[in-house]
PDB file of N, CA and C in Angstrom:
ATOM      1  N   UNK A   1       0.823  -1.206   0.000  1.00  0.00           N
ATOM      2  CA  UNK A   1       0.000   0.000   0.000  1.00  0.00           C
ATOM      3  C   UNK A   1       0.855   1.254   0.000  1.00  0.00           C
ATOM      4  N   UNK A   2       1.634   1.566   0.612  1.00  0.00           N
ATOM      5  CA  UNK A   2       2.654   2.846   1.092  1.00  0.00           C
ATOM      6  C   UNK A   2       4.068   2.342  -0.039  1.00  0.00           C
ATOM      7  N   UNK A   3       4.262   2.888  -1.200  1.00  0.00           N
ATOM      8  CA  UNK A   3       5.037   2.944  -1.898  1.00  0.00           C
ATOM      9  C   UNK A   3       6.012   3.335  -2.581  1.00  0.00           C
ATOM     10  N   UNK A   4       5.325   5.035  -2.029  1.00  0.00           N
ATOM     11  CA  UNK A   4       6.039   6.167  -2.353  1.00  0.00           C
ATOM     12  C   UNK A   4       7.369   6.387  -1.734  1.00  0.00           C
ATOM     13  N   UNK A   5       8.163   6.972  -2.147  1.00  0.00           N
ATOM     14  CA  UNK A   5      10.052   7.099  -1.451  1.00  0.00           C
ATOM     15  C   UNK A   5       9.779   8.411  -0.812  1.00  0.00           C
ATOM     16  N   UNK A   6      10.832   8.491   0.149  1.00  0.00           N
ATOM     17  CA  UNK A   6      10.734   9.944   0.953  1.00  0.00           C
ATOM     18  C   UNK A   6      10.515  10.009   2.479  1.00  0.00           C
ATOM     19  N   UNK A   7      10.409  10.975   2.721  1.00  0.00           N
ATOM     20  CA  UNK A   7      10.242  11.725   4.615  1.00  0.00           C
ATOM     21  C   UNK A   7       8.704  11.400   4.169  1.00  0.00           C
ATOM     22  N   UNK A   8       8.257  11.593   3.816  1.00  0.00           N
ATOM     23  CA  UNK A   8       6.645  11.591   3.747  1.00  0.00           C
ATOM     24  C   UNK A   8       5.881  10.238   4.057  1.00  0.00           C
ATOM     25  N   UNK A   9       6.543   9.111   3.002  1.00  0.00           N
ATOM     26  CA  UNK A   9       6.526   7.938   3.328  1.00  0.00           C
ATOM     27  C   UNK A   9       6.769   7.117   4.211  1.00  0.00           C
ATOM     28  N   UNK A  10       7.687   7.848   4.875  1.00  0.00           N
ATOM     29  CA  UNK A  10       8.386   6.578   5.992  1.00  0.00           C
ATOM     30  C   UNK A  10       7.442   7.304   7.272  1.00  0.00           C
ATOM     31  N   UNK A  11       7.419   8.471   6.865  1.00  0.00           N
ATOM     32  CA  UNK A  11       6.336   8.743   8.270  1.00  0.00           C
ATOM     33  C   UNK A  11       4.900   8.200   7.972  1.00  0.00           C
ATOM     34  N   UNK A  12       4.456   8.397   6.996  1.00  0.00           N
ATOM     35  CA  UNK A  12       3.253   7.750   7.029  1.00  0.00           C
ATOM     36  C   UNK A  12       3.162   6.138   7.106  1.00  0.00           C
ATOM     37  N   UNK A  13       4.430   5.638   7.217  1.00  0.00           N
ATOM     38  CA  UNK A  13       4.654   4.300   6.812  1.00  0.00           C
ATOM     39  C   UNK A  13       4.802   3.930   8.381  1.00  0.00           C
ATOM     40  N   UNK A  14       5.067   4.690   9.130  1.00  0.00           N
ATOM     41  CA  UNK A  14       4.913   4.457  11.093  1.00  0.00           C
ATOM     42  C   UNK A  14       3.946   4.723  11.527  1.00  0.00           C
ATOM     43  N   UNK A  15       3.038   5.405  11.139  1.00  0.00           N
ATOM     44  CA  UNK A  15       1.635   6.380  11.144  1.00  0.00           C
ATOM     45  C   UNK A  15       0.833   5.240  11.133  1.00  0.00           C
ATOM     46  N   UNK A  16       0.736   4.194   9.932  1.00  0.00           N
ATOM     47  CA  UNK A  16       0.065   3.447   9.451  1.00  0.00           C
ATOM     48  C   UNK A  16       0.460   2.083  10.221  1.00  0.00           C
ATOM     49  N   UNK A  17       1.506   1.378  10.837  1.00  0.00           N
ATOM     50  CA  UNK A  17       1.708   0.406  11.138  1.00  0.00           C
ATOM     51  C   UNK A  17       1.634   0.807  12.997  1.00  0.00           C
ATOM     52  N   UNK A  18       1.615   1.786  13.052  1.00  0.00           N
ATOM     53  CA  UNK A  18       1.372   1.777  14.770  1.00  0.00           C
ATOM     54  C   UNK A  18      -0.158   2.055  14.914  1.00  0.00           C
ATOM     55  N   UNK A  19      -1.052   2.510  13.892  1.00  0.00           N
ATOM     56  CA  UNK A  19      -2.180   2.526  14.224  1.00  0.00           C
ATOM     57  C   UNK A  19      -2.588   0.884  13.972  1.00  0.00           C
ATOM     58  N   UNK A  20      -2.408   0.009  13.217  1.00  0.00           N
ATOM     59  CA  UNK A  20      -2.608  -1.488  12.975  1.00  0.00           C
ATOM     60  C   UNK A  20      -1.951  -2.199  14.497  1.00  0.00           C
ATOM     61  N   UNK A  21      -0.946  -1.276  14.739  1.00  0.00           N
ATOM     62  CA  UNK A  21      -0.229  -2.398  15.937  1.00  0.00           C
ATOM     63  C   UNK A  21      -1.228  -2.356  17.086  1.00  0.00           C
ATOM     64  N   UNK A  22      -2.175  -1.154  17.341  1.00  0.00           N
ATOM     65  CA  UNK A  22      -2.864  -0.155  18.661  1.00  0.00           C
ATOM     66  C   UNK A  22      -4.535  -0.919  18.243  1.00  0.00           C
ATOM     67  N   UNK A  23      -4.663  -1.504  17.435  1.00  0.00           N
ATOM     68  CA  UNK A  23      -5.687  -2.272  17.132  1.00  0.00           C
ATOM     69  C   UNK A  23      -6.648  -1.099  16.374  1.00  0.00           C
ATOM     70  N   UNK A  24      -6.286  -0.185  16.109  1.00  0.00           N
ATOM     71  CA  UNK A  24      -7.262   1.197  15.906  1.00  0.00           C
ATOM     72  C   UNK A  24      -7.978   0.984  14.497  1.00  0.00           C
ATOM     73  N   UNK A  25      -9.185   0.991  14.467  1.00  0.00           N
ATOM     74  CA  UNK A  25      -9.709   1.036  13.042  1.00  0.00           C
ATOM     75  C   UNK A  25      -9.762   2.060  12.685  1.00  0.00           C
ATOM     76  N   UNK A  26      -9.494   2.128  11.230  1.00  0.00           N
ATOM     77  CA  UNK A  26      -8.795   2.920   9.876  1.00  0.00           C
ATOM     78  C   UNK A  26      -8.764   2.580   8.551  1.00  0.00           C
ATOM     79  N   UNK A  27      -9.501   3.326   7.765  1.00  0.00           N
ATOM     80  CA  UNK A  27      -9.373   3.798   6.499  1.00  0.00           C
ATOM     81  C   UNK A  27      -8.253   4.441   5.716  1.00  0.00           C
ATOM     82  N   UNK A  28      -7.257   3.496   5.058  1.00  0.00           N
ATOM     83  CA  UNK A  28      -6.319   4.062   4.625  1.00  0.00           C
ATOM     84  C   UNK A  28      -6.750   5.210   3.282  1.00  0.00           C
ATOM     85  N   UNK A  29      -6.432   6.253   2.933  1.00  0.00           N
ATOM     86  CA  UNK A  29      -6.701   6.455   1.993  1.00  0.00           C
ATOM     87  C   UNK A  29      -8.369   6.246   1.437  1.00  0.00           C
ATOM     88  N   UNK A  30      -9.024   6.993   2.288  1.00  0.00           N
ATOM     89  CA  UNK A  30     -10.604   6.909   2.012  1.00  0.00           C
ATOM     90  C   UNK A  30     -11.335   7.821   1.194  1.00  0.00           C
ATOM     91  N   UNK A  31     -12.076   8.218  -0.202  1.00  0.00           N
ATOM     92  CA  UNK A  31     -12.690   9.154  -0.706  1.00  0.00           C
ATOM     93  C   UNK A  31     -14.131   9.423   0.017  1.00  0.00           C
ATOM     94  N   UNK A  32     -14.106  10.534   0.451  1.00  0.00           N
ATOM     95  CA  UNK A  32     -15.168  10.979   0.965  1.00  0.00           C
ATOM     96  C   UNK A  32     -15.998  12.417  -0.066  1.00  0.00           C
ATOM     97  N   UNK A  33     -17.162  11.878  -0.613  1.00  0.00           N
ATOM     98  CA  UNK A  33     -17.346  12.894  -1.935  1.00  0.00           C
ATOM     99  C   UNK A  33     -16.377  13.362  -2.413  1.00  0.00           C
ATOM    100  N   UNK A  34     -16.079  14.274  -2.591  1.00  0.00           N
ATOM    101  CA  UNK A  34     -15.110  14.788  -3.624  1.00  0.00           C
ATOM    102  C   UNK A  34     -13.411  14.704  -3.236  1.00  0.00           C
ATOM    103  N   UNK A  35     -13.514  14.413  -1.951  1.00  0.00           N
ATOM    104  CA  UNK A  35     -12.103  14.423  -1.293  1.00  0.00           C
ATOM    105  C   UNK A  35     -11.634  12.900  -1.077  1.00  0.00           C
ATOM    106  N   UNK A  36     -10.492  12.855  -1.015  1.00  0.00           N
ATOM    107  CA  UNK A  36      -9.772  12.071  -0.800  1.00  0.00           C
ATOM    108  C   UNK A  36      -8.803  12.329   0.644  1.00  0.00           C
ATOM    109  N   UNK A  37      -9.652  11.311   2.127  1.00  0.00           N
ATOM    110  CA  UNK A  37      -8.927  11.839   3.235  1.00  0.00           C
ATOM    111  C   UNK A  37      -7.268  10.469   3.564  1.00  0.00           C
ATOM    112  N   UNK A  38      -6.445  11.385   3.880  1.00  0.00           N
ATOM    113  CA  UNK A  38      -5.173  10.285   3.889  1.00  0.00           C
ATOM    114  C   UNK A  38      -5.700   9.033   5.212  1.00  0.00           C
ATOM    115  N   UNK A  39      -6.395   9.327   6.237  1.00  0.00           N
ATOM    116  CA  UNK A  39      -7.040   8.055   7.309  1.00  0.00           C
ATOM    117  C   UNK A  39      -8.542   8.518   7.610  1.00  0.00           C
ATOM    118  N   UNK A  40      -9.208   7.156   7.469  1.00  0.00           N
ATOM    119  CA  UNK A  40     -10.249   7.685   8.322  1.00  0.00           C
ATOM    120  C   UNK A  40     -10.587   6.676   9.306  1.00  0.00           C
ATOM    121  N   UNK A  41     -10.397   7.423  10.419  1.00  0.00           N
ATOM    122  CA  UNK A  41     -10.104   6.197  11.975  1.00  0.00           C
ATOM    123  C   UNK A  41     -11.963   6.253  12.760  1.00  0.00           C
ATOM    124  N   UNK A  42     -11.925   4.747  12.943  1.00  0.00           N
ATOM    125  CA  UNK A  42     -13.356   4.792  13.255  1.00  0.00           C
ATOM    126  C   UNK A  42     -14.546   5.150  13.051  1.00  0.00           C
ATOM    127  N   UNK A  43     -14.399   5.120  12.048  1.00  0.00           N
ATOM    128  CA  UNK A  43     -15.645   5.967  11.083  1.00  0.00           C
ATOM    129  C   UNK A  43     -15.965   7.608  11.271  1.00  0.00           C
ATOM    130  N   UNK A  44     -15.402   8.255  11.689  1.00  0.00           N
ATOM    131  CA  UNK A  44     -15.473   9.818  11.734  1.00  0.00           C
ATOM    132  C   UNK A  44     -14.860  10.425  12.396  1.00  0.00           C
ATOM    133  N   UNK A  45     -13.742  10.077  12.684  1.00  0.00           N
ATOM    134  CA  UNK A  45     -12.128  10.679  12.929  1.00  0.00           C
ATOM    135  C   UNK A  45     -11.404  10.760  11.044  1.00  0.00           C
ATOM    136  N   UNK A  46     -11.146  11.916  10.469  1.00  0.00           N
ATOM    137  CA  UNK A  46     -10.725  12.483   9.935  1.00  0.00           C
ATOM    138  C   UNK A  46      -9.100  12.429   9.598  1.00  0.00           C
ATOM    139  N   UNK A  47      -8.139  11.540   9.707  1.00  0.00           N
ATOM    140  CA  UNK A  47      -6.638  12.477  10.198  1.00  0.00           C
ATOM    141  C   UNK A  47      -5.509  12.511   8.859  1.00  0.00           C
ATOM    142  N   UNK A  48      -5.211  13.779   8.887  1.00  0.00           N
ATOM    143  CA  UNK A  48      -4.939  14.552   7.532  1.00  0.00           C
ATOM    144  C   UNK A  48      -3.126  14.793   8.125  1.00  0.00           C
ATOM    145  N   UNK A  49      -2.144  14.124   7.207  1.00  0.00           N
ATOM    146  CA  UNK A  49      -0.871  14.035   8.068  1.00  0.00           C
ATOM    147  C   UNK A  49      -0.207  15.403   6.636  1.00  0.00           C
ATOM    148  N   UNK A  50      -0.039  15.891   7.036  1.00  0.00           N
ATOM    149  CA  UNK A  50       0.664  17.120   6.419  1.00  0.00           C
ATOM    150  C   UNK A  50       2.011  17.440   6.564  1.00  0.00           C
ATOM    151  N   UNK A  51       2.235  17.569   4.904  1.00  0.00           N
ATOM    152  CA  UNK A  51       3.618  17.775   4.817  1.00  0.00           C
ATOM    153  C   UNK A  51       3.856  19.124   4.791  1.00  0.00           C
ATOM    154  N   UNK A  52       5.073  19.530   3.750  1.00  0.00           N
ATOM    155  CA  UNK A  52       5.393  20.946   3.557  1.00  0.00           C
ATOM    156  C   UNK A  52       4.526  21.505   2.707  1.00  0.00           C
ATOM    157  N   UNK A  53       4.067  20.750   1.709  1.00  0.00           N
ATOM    158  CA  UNK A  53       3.023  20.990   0.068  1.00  0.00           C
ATOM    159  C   UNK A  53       1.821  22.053   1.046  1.00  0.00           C
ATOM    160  N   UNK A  54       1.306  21.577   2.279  1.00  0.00           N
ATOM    161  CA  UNK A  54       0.303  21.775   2.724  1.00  0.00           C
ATOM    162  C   UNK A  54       0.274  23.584   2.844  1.00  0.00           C
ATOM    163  N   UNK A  55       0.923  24.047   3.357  1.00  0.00           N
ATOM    164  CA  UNK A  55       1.383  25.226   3.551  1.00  0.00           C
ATOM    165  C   UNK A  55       1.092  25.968   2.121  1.00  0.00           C
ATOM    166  N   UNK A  56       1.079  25.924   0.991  1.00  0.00           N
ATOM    167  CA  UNK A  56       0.621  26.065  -0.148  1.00  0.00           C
ATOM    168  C   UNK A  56      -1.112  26.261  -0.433  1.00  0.00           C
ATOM    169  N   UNK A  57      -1.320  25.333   0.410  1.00  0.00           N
ATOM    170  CA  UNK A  57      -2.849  25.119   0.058  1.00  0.00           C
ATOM    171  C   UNK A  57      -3.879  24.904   0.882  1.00  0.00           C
ATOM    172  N   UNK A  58      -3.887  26.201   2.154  1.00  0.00           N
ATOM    173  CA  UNK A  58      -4.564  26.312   2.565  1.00  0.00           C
ATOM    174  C   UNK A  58      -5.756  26.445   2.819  1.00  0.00           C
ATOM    175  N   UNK A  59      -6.055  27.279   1.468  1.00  0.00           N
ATOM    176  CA  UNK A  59      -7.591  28.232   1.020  1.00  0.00           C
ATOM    177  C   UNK A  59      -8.251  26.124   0.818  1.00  0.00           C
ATOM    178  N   UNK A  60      -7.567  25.617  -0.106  1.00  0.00           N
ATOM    179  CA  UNK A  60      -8.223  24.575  -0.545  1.00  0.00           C
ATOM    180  C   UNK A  60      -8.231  23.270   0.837  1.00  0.00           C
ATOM    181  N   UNK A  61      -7.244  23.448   1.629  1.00  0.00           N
ATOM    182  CA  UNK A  61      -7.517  22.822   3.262  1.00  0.00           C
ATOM    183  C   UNK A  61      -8.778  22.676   3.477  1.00  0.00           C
ATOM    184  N   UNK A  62      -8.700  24.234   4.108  1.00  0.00           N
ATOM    185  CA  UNK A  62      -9.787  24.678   4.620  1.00  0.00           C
ATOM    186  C   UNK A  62     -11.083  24.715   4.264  1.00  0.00           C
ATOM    187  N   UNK A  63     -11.402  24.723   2.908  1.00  0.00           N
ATOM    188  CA  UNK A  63     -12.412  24.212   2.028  1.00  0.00           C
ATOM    189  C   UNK A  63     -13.118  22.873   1.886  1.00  0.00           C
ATOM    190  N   UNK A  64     -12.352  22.123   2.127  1.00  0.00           N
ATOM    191  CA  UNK A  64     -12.236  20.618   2.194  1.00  0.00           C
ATOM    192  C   UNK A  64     -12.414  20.509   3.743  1.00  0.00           C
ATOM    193  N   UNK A  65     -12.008  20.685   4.711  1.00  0.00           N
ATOM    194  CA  UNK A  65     -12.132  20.642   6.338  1.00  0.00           C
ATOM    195  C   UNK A  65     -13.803  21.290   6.248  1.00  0.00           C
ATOM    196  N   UNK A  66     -14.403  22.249   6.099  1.00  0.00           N
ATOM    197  CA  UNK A  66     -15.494  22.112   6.434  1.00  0.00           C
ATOM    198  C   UNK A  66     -16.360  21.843   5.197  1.00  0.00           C
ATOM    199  N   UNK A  67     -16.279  21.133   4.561  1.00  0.00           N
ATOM    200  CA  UNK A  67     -17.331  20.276   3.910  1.00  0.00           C
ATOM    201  C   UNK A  67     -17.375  19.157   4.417  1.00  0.00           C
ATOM    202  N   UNK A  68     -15.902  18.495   5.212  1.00  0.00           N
ATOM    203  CA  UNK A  68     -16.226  17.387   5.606  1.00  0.00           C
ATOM    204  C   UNK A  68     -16.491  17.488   7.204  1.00  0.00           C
ATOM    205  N   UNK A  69     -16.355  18.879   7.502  1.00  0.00           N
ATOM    206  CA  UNK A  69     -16.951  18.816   9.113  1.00  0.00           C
ATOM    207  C   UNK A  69     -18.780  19.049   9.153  1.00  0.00           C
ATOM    208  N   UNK A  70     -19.068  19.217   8.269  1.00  0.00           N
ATOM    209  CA  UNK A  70     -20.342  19.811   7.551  1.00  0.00           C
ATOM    210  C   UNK A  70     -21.225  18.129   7.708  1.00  0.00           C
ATOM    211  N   UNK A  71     -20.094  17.299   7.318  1.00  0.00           N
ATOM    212  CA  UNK A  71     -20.661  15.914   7.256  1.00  0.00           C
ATOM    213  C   UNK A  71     -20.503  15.464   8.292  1.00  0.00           C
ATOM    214  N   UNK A  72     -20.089  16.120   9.636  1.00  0.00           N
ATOM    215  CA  UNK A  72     -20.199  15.164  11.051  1.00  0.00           C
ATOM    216  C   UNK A  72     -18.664  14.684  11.019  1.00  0.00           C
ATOM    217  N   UNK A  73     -17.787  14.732  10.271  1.00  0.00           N
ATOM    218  CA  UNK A  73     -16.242  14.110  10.890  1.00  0.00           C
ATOM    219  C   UNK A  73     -15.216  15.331  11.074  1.00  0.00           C
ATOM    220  N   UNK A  74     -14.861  14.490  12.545  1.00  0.00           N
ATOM    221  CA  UNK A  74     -13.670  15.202  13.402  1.00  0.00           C
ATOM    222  C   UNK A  74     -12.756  15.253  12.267  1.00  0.00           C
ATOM    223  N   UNK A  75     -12.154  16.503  12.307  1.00  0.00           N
ATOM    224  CA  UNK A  75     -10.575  16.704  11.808  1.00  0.00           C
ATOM    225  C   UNK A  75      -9.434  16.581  12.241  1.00  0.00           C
ATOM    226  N   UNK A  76      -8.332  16.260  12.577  1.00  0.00           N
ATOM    227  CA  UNK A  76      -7.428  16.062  13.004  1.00  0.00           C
ATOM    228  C   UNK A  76      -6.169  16.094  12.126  1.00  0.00           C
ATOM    229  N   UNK A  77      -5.528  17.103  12.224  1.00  0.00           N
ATOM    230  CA  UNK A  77      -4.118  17.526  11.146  1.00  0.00           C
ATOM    231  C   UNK A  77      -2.984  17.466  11.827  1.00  0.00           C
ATOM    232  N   UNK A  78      -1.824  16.927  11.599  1.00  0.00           N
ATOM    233  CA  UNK A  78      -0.870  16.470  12.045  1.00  0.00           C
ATOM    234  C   UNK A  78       0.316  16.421  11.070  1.00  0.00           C
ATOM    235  N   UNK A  79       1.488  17.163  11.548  1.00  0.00           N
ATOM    236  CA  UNK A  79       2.642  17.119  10.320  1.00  0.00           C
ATOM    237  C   UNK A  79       3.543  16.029  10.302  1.00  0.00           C
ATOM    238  N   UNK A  80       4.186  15.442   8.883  1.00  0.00           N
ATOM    239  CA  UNK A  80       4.831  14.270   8.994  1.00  0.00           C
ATOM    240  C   UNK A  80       5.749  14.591  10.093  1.00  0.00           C
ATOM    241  N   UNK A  81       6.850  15.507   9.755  1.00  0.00           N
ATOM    242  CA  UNK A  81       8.094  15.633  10.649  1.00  0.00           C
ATOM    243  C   UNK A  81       7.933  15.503  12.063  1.00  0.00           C
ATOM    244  N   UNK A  82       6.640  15.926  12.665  1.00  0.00           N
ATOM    245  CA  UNK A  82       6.438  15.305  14.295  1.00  0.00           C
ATOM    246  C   UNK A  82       5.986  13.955  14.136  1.00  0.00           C
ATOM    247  N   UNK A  83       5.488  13.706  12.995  1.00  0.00           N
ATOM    248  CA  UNK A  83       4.804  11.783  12.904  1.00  0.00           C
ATOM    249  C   UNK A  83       6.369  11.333  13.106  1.00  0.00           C
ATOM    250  N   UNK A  84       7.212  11.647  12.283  1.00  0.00           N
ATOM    251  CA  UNK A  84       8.612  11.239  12.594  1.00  0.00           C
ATOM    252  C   UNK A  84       9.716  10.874  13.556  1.00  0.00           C
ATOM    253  N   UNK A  85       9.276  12.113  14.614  1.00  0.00           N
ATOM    254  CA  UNK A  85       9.614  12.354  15.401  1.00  0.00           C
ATOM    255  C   UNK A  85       9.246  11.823  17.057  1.00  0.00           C
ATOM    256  N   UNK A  86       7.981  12.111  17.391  1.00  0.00           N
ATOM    257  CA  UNK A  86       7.507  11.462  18.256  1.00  0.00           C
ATOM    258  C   UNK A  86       5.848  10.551  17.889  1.00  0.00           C
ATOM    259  N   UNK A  87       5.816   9.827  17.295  1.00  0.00           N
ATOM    260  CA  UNK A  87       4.359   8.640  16.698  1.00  0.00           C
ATOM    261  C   UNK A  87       3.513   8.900  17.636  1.00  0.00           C
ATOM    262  N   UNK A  88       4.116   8.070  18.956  1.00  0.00           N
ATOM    263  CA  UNK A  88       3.711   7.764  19.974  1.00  0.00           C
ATOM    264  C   UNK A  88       2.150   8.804  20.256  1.00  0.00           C
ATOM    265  N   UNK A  89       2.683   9.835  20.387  1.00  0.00           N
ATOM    266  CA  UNK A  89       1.866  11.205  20.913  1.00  0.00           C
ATOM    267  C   UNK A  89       0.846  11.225  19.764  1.00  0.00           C
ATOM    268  N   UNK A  90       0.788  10.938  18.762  1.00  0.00           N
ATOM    269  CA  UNK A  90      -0.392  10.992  17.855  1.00  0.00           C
ATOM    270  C   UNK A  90      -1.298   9.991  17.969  1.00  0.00           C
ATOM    271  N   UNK A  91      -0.838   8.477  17.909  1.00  0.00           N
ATOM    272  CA  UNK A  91      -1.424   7.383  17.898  1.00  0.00           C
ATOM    273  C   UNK A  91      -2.572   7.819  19.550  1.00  0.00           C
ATOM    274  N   UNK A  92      -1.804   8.301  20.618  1.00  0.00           N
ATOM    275  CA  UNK A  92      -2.858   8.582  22.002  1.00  0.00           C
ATOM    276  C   UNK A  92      -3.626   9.150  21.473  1.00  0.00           C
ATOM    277  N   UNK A  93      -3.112  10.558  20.749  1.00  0.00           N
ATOM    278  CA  UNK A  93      -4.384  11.618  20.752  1.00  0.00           C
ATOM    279  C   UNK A  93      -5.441  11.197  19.938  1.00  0.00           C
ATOM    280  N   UNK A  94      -5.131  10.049  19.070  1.00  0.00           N
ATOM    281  CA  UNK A  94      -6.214   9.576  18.085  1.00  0.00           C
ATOM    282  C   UNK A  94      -7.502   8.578  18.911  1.00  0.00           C
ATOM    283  N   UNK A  95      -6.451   8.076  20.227  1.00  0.00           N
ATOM    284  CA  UNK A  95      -7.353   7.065  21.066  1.00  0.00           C
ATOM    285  C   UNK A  95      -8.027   7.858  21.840  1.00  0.00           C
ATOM    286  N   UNK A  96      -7.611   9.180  21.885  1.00  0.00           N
ATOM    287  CA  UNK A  96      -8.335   9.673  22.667  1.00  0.00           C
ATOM    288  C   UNK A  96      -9.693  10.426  22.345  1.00  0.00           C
ATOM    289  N   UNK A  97      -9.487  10.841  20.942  1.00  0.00           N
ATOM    290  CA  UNK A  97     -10.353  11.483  20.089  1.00  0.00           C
ATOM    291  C   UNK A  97     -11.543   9.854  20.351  1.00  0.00           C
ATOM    292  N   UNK A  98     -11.233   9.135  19.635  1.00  0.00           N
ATOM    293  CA  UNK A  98     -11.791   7.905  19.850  1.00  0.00           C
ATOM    294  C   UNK A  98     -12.901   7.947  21.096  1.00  0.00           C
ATOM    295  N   UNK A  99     -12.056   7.706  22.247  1.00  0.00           N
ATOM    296  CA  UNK A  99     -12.533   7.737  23.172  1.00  0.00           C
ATOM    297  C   UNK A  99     -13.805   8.483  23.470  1.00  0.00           C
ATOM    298  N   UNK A 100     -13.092  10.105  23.039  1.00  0.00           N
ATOM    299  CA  UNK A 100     -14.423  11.230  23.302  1.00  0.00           C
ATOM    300  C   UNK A 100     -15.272  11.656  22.715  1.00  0.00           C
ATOM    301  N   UNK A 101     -15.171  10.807  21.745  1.00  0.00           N
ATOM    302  CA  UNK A 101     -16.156  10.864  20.446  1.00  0.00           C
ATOM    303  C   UNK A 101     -17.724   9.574  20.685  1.00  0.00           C
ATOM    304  N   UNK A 102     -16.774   8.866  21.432  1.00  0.00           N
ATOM    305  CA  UNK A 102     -17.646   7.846  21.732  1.00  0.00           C
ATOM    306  C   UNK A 102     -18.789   8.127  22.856  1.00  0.00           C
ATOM    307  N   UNK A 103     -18.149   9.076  23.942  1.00  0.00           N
ATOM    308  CA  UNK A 103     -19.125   9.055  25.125  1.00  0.00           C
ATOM    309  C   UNK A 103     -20.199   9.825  24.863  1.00  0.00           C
TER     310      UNK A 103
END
């Protein structure tokens, strides 16, 4: 599935195998109407791992973030270089979103 070469890849490539290790359900690569979200965890957790490109394309972010908050799913944006850096701290905040989404 994860094929691409790069910083981008290898973080999303820890992103993706620690959420499988944490038992977390996830949508790799899910189209949601017109968008295409990079995870979608538990059916309406959102999580959008952003590189440098992102910074470019905000207006169109943000465009895309509330059409799909419009549809009831949490957003959650997160840059590779901290996916890189510390996983750990994302994979919680996703269990935790989880969590508080649920009660």
């Amino acid at each position: 599935i994860l094929e691409r070469e790069g910083e981008n890849s290898k973080a999303e490539r820890i992103f993706y195998n620690m959420l499988k290790e944490k038992g977390i359900p996830f949508d790799f690569q899910r189209k949601i109407g017109p968008y295409r979200v990079d995870y979608l965890v538990d059916g309406n957790i959102v999580v959008e791992c952003d590189g440098p490109h992102h910074k470019r394309q905000v207006e169109y972010d943000n465009r895309r973030d509330k059409y799909l908050e419009s549809l009831g799913y949490h957003i959650v944006r997160i840059s590779w270089g901290l996916i890189s850096l510390v996983p750990d701290v994302f994979v919680d905040e996703i269990q935790k979103a989880i969590e508080d989404l649920r009660k």
